PDB file of C-alpha atoms and ligand atoms in Angstrom:
ATOM      1  CA  MET A   1      34.442 -29.496   3.860  1.00  0.00           C
ATOM      2  CA  LYS A   2      30.996 -29.629   5.405  1.00  0.00           C
ATOM      3  CA  LEU A   3      31.733 -26.431   7.329  1.00  0.00           C
ATOM      4  CA  ALA A   4      32.744 -24.657   4.104  1.00  0.00           C
ATOM      5  CA  ARG A   5      29.445 -25.684   2.515  1.00  0.00           C
ATOM      6  CA  TYR A   6      27.489 -24.315   5.472  1.00  0.00           C
ATOM      7  CA  LEU A   7      29.488 -21.122   5.286  1.00  0.00           C
ATOM      8  CA  VAL A   8      28.667 -20.653   1.584  1.00  0.00           C
ATOM      9  CA  ILE A   9      24.969 -21.258   2.268  1.00  0.00           C
ATOM     10  CA  ALA A  10      25.007 -18.805   5.174  1.00  0.00           C
ATOM     11  CA  ILE A  11      26.739 -16.104   3.111  1.00  0.00           C
ATOM     12  CA  ALA A  12      24.292 -16.619   0.220  1.00  0.00           C
ATOM     13  CA  PHE A  13      21.391 -16.317   2.655  1.00  0.00           C
ATOM     14  CA  VAL A  14      22.721 -13.072   4.129  1.00  0.00           C
ATOM     15  CA  LEU A  15      23.322 -11.604   0.667  1.00  0.00           C
ATOM     16  CA  LEU A  16      19.861 -12.601  -0.542  1.00  0.00           C
ATOM     17  CA  SER A  17      18.036 -11.136   2.437  1.00  0.00           C
ATOM     18  CA  ALA A  18      20.159  -7.980   2.230  1.00  0.00           C
ATOM     19  CA  SER A  19      19.202  -7.487  -1.415  1.00  0.00           C
ATOM     20  CA  ALA A  20      15.526  -8.145  -0.613  1.00  0.00           C
ATOM     21  CA  SER A  21      15.501  -5.538   2.156  1.00  0.00           C
ATOM     22  CA  CYS A  22      17.384  -3.139  -0.102  1.00  0.00           C
ATOM     23  CA  ALA A  23      14.685  -3.571  -2.789  1.00  0.00           C
ATOM     24  CA  LYS A  24      12.100  -2.870  -0.106  1.00  0.00           C
ATOM     25  CA  ASP A  25      13.871   0.364   0.820  1.00  0.00           C
ATOM     26  CA  VAL A  26      13.949   1.417  -2.825  1.00  0.00           C
ATOM     27  CA  GLN A  27      10.159   0.987  -3.032  1.00  0.00           C
ATOM     28  CA  THR A  28       9.675   2.872   0.264  1.00  0.00           C
ATOM     29  CA  ASP A  29      11.762   5.769  -1.097  1.00  0.00           C
ATOM     30  CA  ARG A  30       9.840   5.769  -4.363  1.00  0.00           C
ATOM     31  CA  ARG A  31       6.577   5.804  -2.428  1.00  0.00           C
ATOM     32  CA  ALA A  32       7.680   8.759  -0.291  1.00  0.00           C
ATOM     33  CA  ARG A  33       8.721  10.653  -3.439  1.00  0.00           C
ATOM     34  CA  MET A  34       5.363   9.878  -5.076  1.00  0.00           C
ATOM     35  CA  ILE A  35       3.508  11.325  -2.066  1.00  0.00           C
ATOM     36  CA  GLU A  36       5.579  14.520  -2.043  1.00  0.00           C
ATOM     37  CA  ARG A  37       5.684  15.156  -5.786  1.00  0.00           C
ATOM     38  CA  ASP A  38       2.461  13.736  -7.264  1.00  0.00           C
ATOM     39  CA  ILE A  39       0.005  13.799  -4.372  1.00  0.00           C
ATOM     40  CA  LYS A  40       0.869  16.613  -1.908  1.00  0.00           C
ATOM     41  CA  GLY A  41       2.602  18.485  -4.706  1.00  0.00           C
ATOM     42  CA  ARG A  42      -0.656  18.606  -6.655  1.00  0.00           C
ATOM     43  CA  GLY A  43      -2.770  19.858  -3.773  1.00  0.00           C
ATOM     44  CA  VAL A  44      -4.123  16.756  -2.018  1.00  0.00           C
ATOM     45  CA  SER A  45      -3.913  17.579   1.689  1.00  0.00           C
ATOM     46  CA  ASP A  46      -6.282  15.174   3.525  1.00  0.00           C
ATOM     47  CA  GLU A  47      -3.972  13.635   6.124  1.00  0.00           C
ATOM     48  CA  ARG A  48      -5.961  10.385   6.188  1.00  0.00           C
ATOM     49  CA  VAL A  49      -5.496   9.902   2.448  1.00  0.00           C
ATOM     50  CA  LEU A  50      -1.789  10.775   2.580  1.00  0.00           C
ATOM     51  CA  LYS A  51      -1.167   8.435   5.516  1.00  0.00           C
ATOM     52  CA  ALA A  52      -3.038   5.590   3.809  1.00  0.00           C
ATOM     53  CA  MET A  53      -1.092   5.932   0.582  1.00  0.00           C
ATOM     54  CA  GLU A  54       2.185   6.264   2.471  1.00  0.00           C
ATOM     55  CA  SER A  55       1.599   2.936   4.178  1.00  0.00           C
ATOM     56  CA  ILE A  56       0.294   0.771   1.314  1.00  0.00           C
ATOM     57  CA  PRO A  57       2.810  -1.210  -0.770  1.00  0.00           C
ATOM     58  CA  ARG A  58       1.376  -0.223  -4.158  1.00  0.00           C
ATOM     59  CA  HIS A  59       4.036  -2.349  -5.898  1.00  0.00           C
ATOM     60  CA  ARG A  60       2.310  -5.466  -4.567  1.00  0.00           C
ATOM     61  CA  PHE A  61      -0.828  -4.548  -6.556  1.00  0.00           C
ATOM     62  CA  VAL A  62       0.832  -4.476  -9.998  1.00  0.00           C
ATOM     63  CA  PRO A  63       2.169  -7.413 -12.038  1.00  0.00           C
ATOM     64  CA  ALA A  64       5.865  -8.214 -11.321  1.00  0.00           C
ATOM     65  CA  PHE A  65       6.830  -6.890 -14.758  1.00  0.00           C
ATOM     66  CA  TYR A  66       5.713  -3.359 -13.808  1.00  0.00           C
ATOM     67  CA  ARG A  67       6.893  -3.358 -10.192  1.00  0.00           C
ATOM     68  CA  ASP A  68       9.652  -0.823 -10.848  1.00  0.00           C
ATOM     69  CA  ARG A  69       7.084   1.591 -12.212  1.00  0.00           C
ATOM     70  CA  ALA A  70       4.495   1.119  -9.465  1.00  0.00           C
ATOM     71  CA  TYR A  71       5.086   4.605  -8.023  1.00  0.00           C
ATOM     72  CA  GLY A  72       5.101   6.449 -11.350  1.00  0.00           C
ATOM     73  CA  ASP A  73       2.577   9.146 -12.225  1.00  0.00           C
ATOM     74  CA  HIS A  74       0.431   6.977 -14.500  1.00  0.00           C
ATOM     75  CA  PRO A  75      -2.013   4.060 -14.591  1.00  0.00           C
ATOM     76  CA  LEU A  76      -0.564   0.570 -15.211  1.00  0.00           C
ATOM     77  CA  PRO A  77      -1.959  -2.620 -16.791  1.00  0.00           C
ATOM     78  CA  ILE A  78      -3.175  -5.254 -14.304  1.00  0.00           C
ATOM     79  CA  GLY A  79      -4.237  -7.907 -16.858  1.00  0.00           C
ATOM     80  CA  GLU A  80      -7.495  -8.635 -18.703  1.00  0.00           C
ATOM     81  CA  GLY A  81      -7.168  -5.220 -20.427  1.00  0.00           C
ATOM     82  CA  GLN A  82      -7.805  -3.394 -17.130  1.00  0.00           C
ATOM     83  CA  THR A  83      -5.683  -0.835 -15.270  1.00  0.00           C
ATOM     84  CA  ILE A  84      -4.770   0.313 -11.770  1.00  0.00           C
ATOM     85  CA  SER A  85      -5.508   4.049 -11.652  1.00  0.00           C
ATOM     86  CA  GLN A  86      -2.851   6.767 -11.542  1.00  0.00           C
ATOM     87  CA  PRO A  87      -1.942   7.418  -7.865  1.00  0.00           C
ATOM     88  CA  TYR A  88      -2.988  11.086  -8.070  1.00  0.00           C
ATOM     89  CA  VAL A  89      -6.468  10.129  -9.322  1.00  0.00           C
ATOM     90  CA  VAL A  90      -6.849   7.588  -6.477  1.00  0.00           C
ATOM     91  CA  ALA A  91      -5.904  10.335  -3.993  1.00  0.00           C
ATOM     92  CA  LEU A  92      -8.163  12.931  -5.606  1.00  0.00           C
ATOM     93  CA  MET A  93     -11.228  10.641  -5.639  1.00  0.00           C
ATOM     94  CA  THR A  94     -10.651   9.441  -2.075  1.00  0.00           C
ATOM     95  CA  GLU A  95     -10.183  12.980  -0.758  1.00  0.00           C
ATOM     96  CA  ALA A  96     -13.327  14.178  -2.541  1.00  0.00           C
ATOM     97  CA  LEU A  97     -15.386  11.598  -0.613  1.00  0.00           C
ATOM     98  CA  ALA A  98     -14.413  13.327   2.683  1.00  0.00           C
ATOM     99  CA  LEU A  99     -14.350   9.969   4.494  1.00  0.00           C
ATOM    100  CA  LYS A 100     -14.403   9.585   8.245  1.00  0.00           C
ATOM    101  CA  PRO A 101     -13.483   6.652  10.489  1.00  0.00           C
ATOM    102  CA  GLY A 102     -16.551   4.596  11.286  1.00  0.00           C
ATOM    103  CA  GLU A 103     -18.072   4.905   7.814  1.00  0.00           C
ATOM    104  CA  ARG A 104     -18.941   2.138   5.354  1.00  0.00           C
ATOM    105  CA  VAL A 105     -17.966   2.472   1.711  1.00  0.00           C
ATOM    106  CA  LEU A 106     -18.914   0.636  -1.484  1.00  0.00           C
ATOM    107  CA  GLU A 107     -16.468   0.448  -4.390  1.00  0.00           C
ATOM    108  CA  ILE A 108     -17.459  -0.635  -7.901  1.00  0.00           C
ATOM    109  CA  GLY A 109     -14.473  -1.976  -9.889  1.00  0.00           C
ATOM    110  CA  THR A 110     -12.080  -3.741  -7.482  1.00  0.00           C
ATOM    111  CA  GLY A 111      -9.425  -4.222 -10.197  1.00  0.00           C
ATOM    112  CA  SER A 112      -6.104  -4.710  -8.419  1.00  0.00           C
ATOM    113  CA  GLY A 113      -7.601  -3.997  -4.981  1.00  0.00           C
ATOM    114  CA  TYR A 114      -5.396  -0.930  -4.411  1.00  0.00           C
ATOM    115  CA  GLN A 115      -8.209   1.620  -4.109  1.00  0.00           C
ATOM    116  CA  ALA A 116     -10.035  -0.743  -1.727  1.00  0.00           C
ATOM    117  CA  ALA A 117      -6.904  -0.871   0.464  1.00  0.00           C
ATOM    118  CA  VAL A 118      -6.711   2.941   0.522  1.00  0.00           C
ATOM    119  CA  LEU A 119     -10.356   3.107   1.628  1.00  0.00           C
ATOM    120  CA  ALA A 120      -9.866   0.371   4.222  1.00  0.00           C
ATOM    121  CA  GLU A 121      -7.080   2.347   5.916  1.00  0.00           C
ATOM    122  CA  ILE A 122      -9.539   5.205   6.496  1.00  0.00           C
ATOM    123  CA  VAL A 123     -13.014   3.779   7.140  1.00  0.00           C
ATOM    124  CA  ASP A 124     -14.464   0.860   9.115  1.00  0.00           C
ATOM    125  CA  GLU A 125     -15.783  -1.390   6.394  1.00  0.00           C
ATOM    126  CA  VAL A 126     -15.225  -1.586   2.630  1.00  0.00           C
ATOM    127  CA  TYR A 127     -17.414  -3.515   0.188  1.00  0.00           C
ATOM    128  CA  THR A 128     -15.974  -3.897  -3.294  1.00  0.00           C
ATOM    129  CA  VAL A 129     -17.525  -5.463  -6.387  1.00  0.00           C
ATOM    130  CA  GLU A 130     -15.654  -6.654  -9.489  1.00  0.00           C
ATOM    131  CA  ILE A 131     -17.277  -7.998 -12.663  1.00  0.00           C
ATOM    132  CA  ARG A 132     -14.245 -10.035 -13.796  1.00  0.00           C
ATOM    133  CA  GLU A 133     -13.894 -13.230 -11.800  1.00  0.00           C
ATOM    134  CA  GLY A 134     -10.130 -13.569 -12.333  1.00  0.00           C
ATOM    135  CA  LEU A 135      -9.389 -10.086 -11.014  1.00  0.00           C
ATOM    136  CA  SER A 136     -11.853 -10.496  -8.170  1.00  0.00           C
ATOM    137  CA  LYS A 137     -10.201 -13.708  -6.941  1.00  0.00           C
ATOM    138  CA  LYS A 138      -6.706 -12.309  -7.325  1.00  0.00           C
ATOM    139  CA  SER A 139      -7.367  -9.090  -5.427  1.00  0.00           C
ATOM    140  CA  ASP A 140      -9.302 -10.916  -2.694  1.00  0.00           C
ATOM    141  CA  LYS A 141      -6.284 -13.196  -2.157  1.00  0.00           C
ATOM    142  CA  LEU A 142      -3.798 -10.313  -2.091  1.00  0.00           C
ATOM    143  CA  LEU A 143      -5.885  -8.195   0.290  1.00  0.00           C
ATOM    144  CA  LYS A 144      -6.123 -11.160   2.661  1.00  0.00           C
ATOM    145  CA  GLU A 145      -2.368 -11.742   2.381  1.00  0.00           C
ATOM    146  CA  LEU A 146      -1.787  -8.109   3.322  1.00  0.00           C
ATOM    147  CA  GLY A 147      -3.945  -8.622   6.399  1.00  0.00           C
ATOM    148  CA  TYR A 148      -7.056  -6.575   5.537  1.00  0.00           C
ATOM    149  CA  LYS A 149      -9.989  -7.859   7.554  1.00  0.00           C
ATOM    150  CA  ASN A 150     -12.379  -5.017   6.753  1.00  0.00           C
ATOM    151  CA  ILE A 151     -12.550  -5.482   2.967  1.00  0.00           C
ATOM    152  CA  ASN A 152     -15.352  -7.608   1.522  1.00  0.00           C
ATOM    153  CA  VAL A 153     -14.850  -8.636  -2.109  1.00  0.00           C
ATOM    154  CA  LYS A 154     -17.686  -9.801  -4.366  1.00  0.00           C
ATOM    155  CA  HIS A 155     -17.680 -11.020  -7.969  1.00  0.00           C
ATOM    156  CA  ALA A 156     -20.755  -9.488  -9.637  1.00  0.00           C
ATOM    157  CA  ASP A 157     -21.970  -6.697 -11.905  1.00  0.00           C
ATOM    158  CA  GLY A 158     -21.540  -3.641  -9.678  1.00  0.00           C
ATOM    159  CA  TYR A 159     -24.377  -1.854 -11.468  1.00  0.00           C
ATOM    160  CA  TRP A 160     -26.677  -3.478  -8.910  1.00  0.00           C
ATOM    161  CA  GLY A 161     -24.506  -2.469  -5.952  1.00  0.00           C
ATOM    162  CA  TRP A 162     -24.588  -4.614  -2.809  1.00  0.00           C
ATOM    163  CA  PRO A 163     -28.206  -4.277  -1.569  1.00  0.00           C
ATOM    164  CA  GLU A 164     -27.741  -6.637   1.407  1.00  0.00           C
ATOM    165  CA  GLN A 165     -25.117  -4.287   2.859  1.00  0.00           C
ATOM    166  CA  ALA A 166     -26.768  -0.960   1.945  1.00  0.00           C
ATOM    167  CA  PRO A 167     -27.012   1.898   2.768  1.00  0.00           C
ATOM    168  CA  PHE A 168     -23.479   3.259   2.366  1.00  0.00           C
ATOM    169  CA  ASP A 169     -21.922   6.523   3.537  1.00  0.00           C
ATOM    170  CA  ALA A 170     -19.992   6.764   0.284  1.00  0.00           C
ATOM    171  CA  ILE A 171     -19.758   5.013  -3.080  1.00  0.00           C
ATOM    172  CA  ILE A 172     -16.824   5.121  -5.485  1.00  0.00           C
ATOM    173  CA  ILE A 173     -17.132   3.874  -9.052  1.00  0.00           C
ATOM    174  CA  THR A 174     -13.730   3.315 -10.640  1.00  0.00           C
ATOM    175  CA  ALA A 175     -14.956   2.527 -14.165  1.00  0.00           C
ATOM    176  CA  ALA A 176     -16.471   4.984 -16.650  1.00  0.00           C
ATOM    177  CA  ALA A 177     -20.236   5.187 -17.164  1.00  0.00           C
ATOM    178  CA  ASN A 178     -22.491   7.558 -19.078  1.00  0.00           C
ATOM    179  CA  HIS A 179     -25.017   7.637 -16.242  1.00  0.00           C
ATOM    180  CA  ILE A 180     -25.117   6.955 -12.510  1.00  0.00           C
ATOM    181  CA  PRO A 181     -26.688   3.522 -11.970  1.00  0.00           C
ATOM    182  CA  PRO A 182     -30.009   4.145 -10.149  1.00  0.00           C
ATOM    183  CA  PRO A 183     -29.525   1.171  -7.767  1.00  0.00           C
ATOM    184  CA  LEU A 184     -26.360   2.857  -6.476  1.00  0.00           C
ATOM    185  CA  ILE A 185     -28.181   6.133  -5.842  1.00  0.00           C
ATOM    186  CA  ARG A 186     -30.770   4.172  -3.851  1.00  0.00           C
ATOM    187  CA  GLN A 187     -28.035   2.472  -1.800  1.00  0.00           C
ATOM    188  CA  LEU A 188     -26.457   5.802  -0.820  1.00  0.00           C
ATOM    189  CA  LYS A 189     -27.385   7.291   2.585  1.00  0.00           C
ATOM    190  CA  GLU A 190     -28.908  10.727   2.821  1.00  0.00           C
ATOM    191  CA  GLY A 191     -25.892  13.005   3.150  1.00  0.00           C
ATOM    192  CA  GLY A 192     -23.797  10.360   1.367  1.00  0.00           C
ATOM    193  CA  ARG A 193     -21.264  11.050  -1.370  1.00  0.00           C
ATOM    194  CA  LEU A 194     -20.750   9.204  -4.655  1.00  0.00           C
ATOM    195  CA  ILE A 195     -17.910   9.767  -7.104  1.00  0.00           C
ATOM    196  CA  LEU A 196     -17.443   8.439 -10.639  1.00  0.00           C
ATOM    197  CA  PRO A 197     -15.909   9.175 -14.035  1.00  0.00           C
ATOM    198  CA  LEU A 198     -19.092  10.278 -15.827  1.00  0.00           C
ATOM    199  CA  GLY A 199     -19.336  10.607 -19.593  1.00  0.00           C
ATOM    200  CA  PRO A 200     -18.774   8.815 -22.905  1.00  0.00           C
ATOM    201  CA  THR A 201     -16.935   5.589 -22.168  1.00  0.00           C
ATOM    202  CA  THR A 202     -14.948   5.609 -25.413  1.00  0.00           C
ATOM    203  CA  PHE A 203     -13.342   9.007 -24.843  1.00  0.00           C
ATOM    204  CA  TYR A 204     -12.604  10.961 -21.679  1.00  0.00           C
ATOM    205  CA  GLN A 205     -15.003  11.505 -18.781  1.00  0.00           C
ATOM    206  CA  VAL A 206     -15.478  14.130 -16.098  1.00  0.00           C
ATOM    207  CA  LEU A 207     -14.806  13.148 -12.508  1.00  0.00           C
ATOM    208  CA  THR A 208     -18.142  13.922 -10.896  1.00  0.00           C
ATOM    209  CA  LEU A 209     -19.022  14.133  -7.215  1.00  0.00           C
ATOM    210  CA  ALA A 210     -22.692  13.598  -6.349  1.00  0.00           C
ATOM    211  CA  THR A 211     -24.112  14.373  -2.911  1.00  0.00           C
ATOM    212  CA  LYS A 212     -27.466  12.991  -1.808  1.00  0.00           C
ATOM    213  CA  HIS A 213     -29.526  15.640  -0.029  1.00  0.00           C
ATOM    214  CA  LYS A 214     -32.788  15.535   1.926  1.00  0.00           C
ATOM    215  CA  GLY A 215     -35.580  13.851   0.010  1.00  0.00           C
ATOM    216  CA  GLY A 216     -33.035  12.076  -2.190  1.00  0.00           C
ATOM    217  CA  GLU A 217     -32.110  15.096  -4.306  1.00  0.00           C
ATOM    218  CA  LEU A 218     -28.745  14.594  -5.999  1.00  0.00           C
ATOM    219  CA  ARG A 219     -26.399  17.580  -6.427  1.00  0.00           C
ATOM    220  CA  LEU A 220     -23.485  17.185  -8.839  1.00  0.00           C
ATOM    221  CA  VAL A 221     -20.096  18.885  -8.896  1.00  0.00           C
ATOM    222  CA  GLN A 222     -17.804  18.378 -11.895  1.00  0.00           C
ATOM    223  CA  MET A 223     -14.149  18.105 -10.925  1.00  0.00           C
ATOM    224  CA  SER A 224     -11.680  17.297 -13.712  1.00  0.00           C
ATOM    225  CA  PRO A 225     -11.316  15.356 -16.949  1.00  0.00           C
ATOM    226  CA  VAL A 226     -10.169  11.751 -16.533  1.00  0.00           C
ATOM    227  CA  ASN A 227      -9.886   8.630 -18.644  1.00  0.00           C
ATOM    228  CA  PHE A 228     -11.091   5.327 -17.183  1.00  0.00           C
ATOM    229  CA  VAL A 229     -11.804   1.888 -18.628  1.00  0.00           C
ATOM    230  CA  PRO A 230     -15.544   1.448 -19.268  1.00  0.00           C
ATOM    231  CA  MET A 231     -18.038   0.031 -16.805  1.00  0.00           C
ATOM    232  CA  THR A 232     -19.294  -3.106 -18.549  1.00  0.00           C
ATOM    233  CA  GLY A 233     -22.395  -5.245 -18.014  1.00  0.00           C
ATOM    234  CA  GLU A 234     -25.758  -3.605 -17.417  1.00  0.00           C
ATOM    235  CA  ALA A 235     -24.270  -0.072 -17.672  1.00  0.00           C
ATOM    236  CA  GLN A 236     -23.531  -0.620 -21.358  1.00  0.00           C
ATOM    237  CA  LYS A 237     -26.961  -1.921 -22.322  1.00  0.00           C
ATOM    238  CA  GLY A 238     -28.632   0.338 -24.837  1.00  0.00           C
ATOM    239  CA  GLU A 239     -25.391   2.218 -25.611  1.00  0.00           C
TER     240      GLU A 239
HETATM  241  N1  SAH B 301     -10.088   0.407  -8.528  1.00  0.00           N
HETATM  242  C1  SAH B 301      -9.153  -0.402  -9.294  1.00  0.00           C
HETATM  243  C2  SAH B 301      -9.004   0.034 -10.734  1.00  0.00           C
HETATM  244  C3  SAH B 301     -10.240  -0.035 -11.499  1.00  0.00           C
HETATM  245  S1  SAH B 301     -10.093  -0.476 -13.185  1.00  0.00           S
HETATM  246  C4  SAH B 301      -7.797  -0.464  -8.636  1.00  0.00           C
HETATM  247  O1  SAH B 301      -7.580   0.178  -7.597  1.00  0.00           O
HETATM  248  O2  SAH B 301      -6.954  -1.182  -9.151  1.00  0.00           O
HETATM  249  C5  SAH B 301     -11.810  -0.736 -13.437  1.00  0.00           C
HETATM  250  C6  SAH B 301     -12.300  -2.059 -12.938  1.00  0.00           C
HETATM  251  O3  SAH B 301     -13.716  -2.033 -13.008  1.00  0.00           O
HETATM  252  C7  SAH B 301     -11.855  -3.228 -13.801  1.00  0.00           C
HETATM  253  O4  SAH B 301     -11.257  -4.207 -13.004  1.00  0.00           O
HETATM  254  C8  SAH B 301     -13.155  -3.733 -14.421  1.00  0.00           C
HETATM  255  O5  SAH B 301     -13.175  -5.126 -14.643  1.00  0.00           O
HETATM  256  C9  SAH B 301     -14.167  -3.308 -13.388  1.00  0.00           C
HETATM  257  N2  SAH B 301     -15.549  -3.202 -13.866  1.00  0.00           N
HETATM  258  C10 SAH B 301     -16.003  -2.770 -15.067  1.00  0.00           C
HETATM  259  N3  SAH B 301     -17.339  -2.811 -15.114  1.00  0.00           N
HETATM  260  C11 SAH B 301     -17.763  -3.282 -13.912  1.00  0.00           C
HETATM  261  C12 SAH B 301     -19.040  -3.573 -13.346  1.00  0.00           C
HETATM  262  N4  SAH B 301     -20.170  -3.392 -14.045  1.00  0.00           N
HETATM  263  N5  SAH B 301     -19.091  -4.036 -12.097  1.00  0.00           N
HETATM  264  C13 SAH B 301     -17.967  -4.244 -11.362  1.00  0.00           C
HETATM  265  N6  SAH B 301     -16.724  -4.009 -11.854  1.00  0.00           N
HETATM  266  C14 SAH B 301     -16.622  -3.531 -13.097  1.00  0.00           C
END
């Protein structure tokens, strides 16, 4: 009788772990398809970006309810009215920063932590600032769980950057603003790159890449129309 009970438990255990590993394979397949169709298929070719996105379990960064759609070609809600960006936009912004190993990057708008993970796979050190405490705590916990030791998470208004850790080789702002916060320009190295969705925060914005040249001159290149949630806090003062 006892043996039969053990047998049932053992069979249930095997079935459960088989279904868990099967679900994992489904997500791996979806991720590979996403890379081929939505990332490479749309012209992103930076091997470092592709490799990073191939290895990161994006489904862990979205609420359980949306897990099946984690590899779809769209943003998804992450709570508190915020979103994780569309995978293609994450790839496009990361590629535009032309990152190299050894660099240090600042992100404004941690959100789910996914973009920070993509950066952390490529560069040495990532500093990421999130204005919403709940999201900041949640992403910090997840990034630690996933084993990232080179991501530093801070709960603050990212308008002011992270002066104690400046200067940065690159800065990525993943919330929309109608101007580039001057403190962030100051915290960018000469030769550094900064990317953000620039424009009216209630409508669409233009993905804009700024490069800091000798003497601090900023040169801007407009890339493509995008639609991000607004940068709140100081950025919205006087709007
Ligand atoms: N990069 C995120 C998605 C960003 S969504 C990801 O990979 O999931 C935009 C995020 O910017 C939101 O979480 C929002 O709370 C945050 N945000 C808005 N204004 C901010 C500010 N002034 N400073 C820091 N974070 C800000």
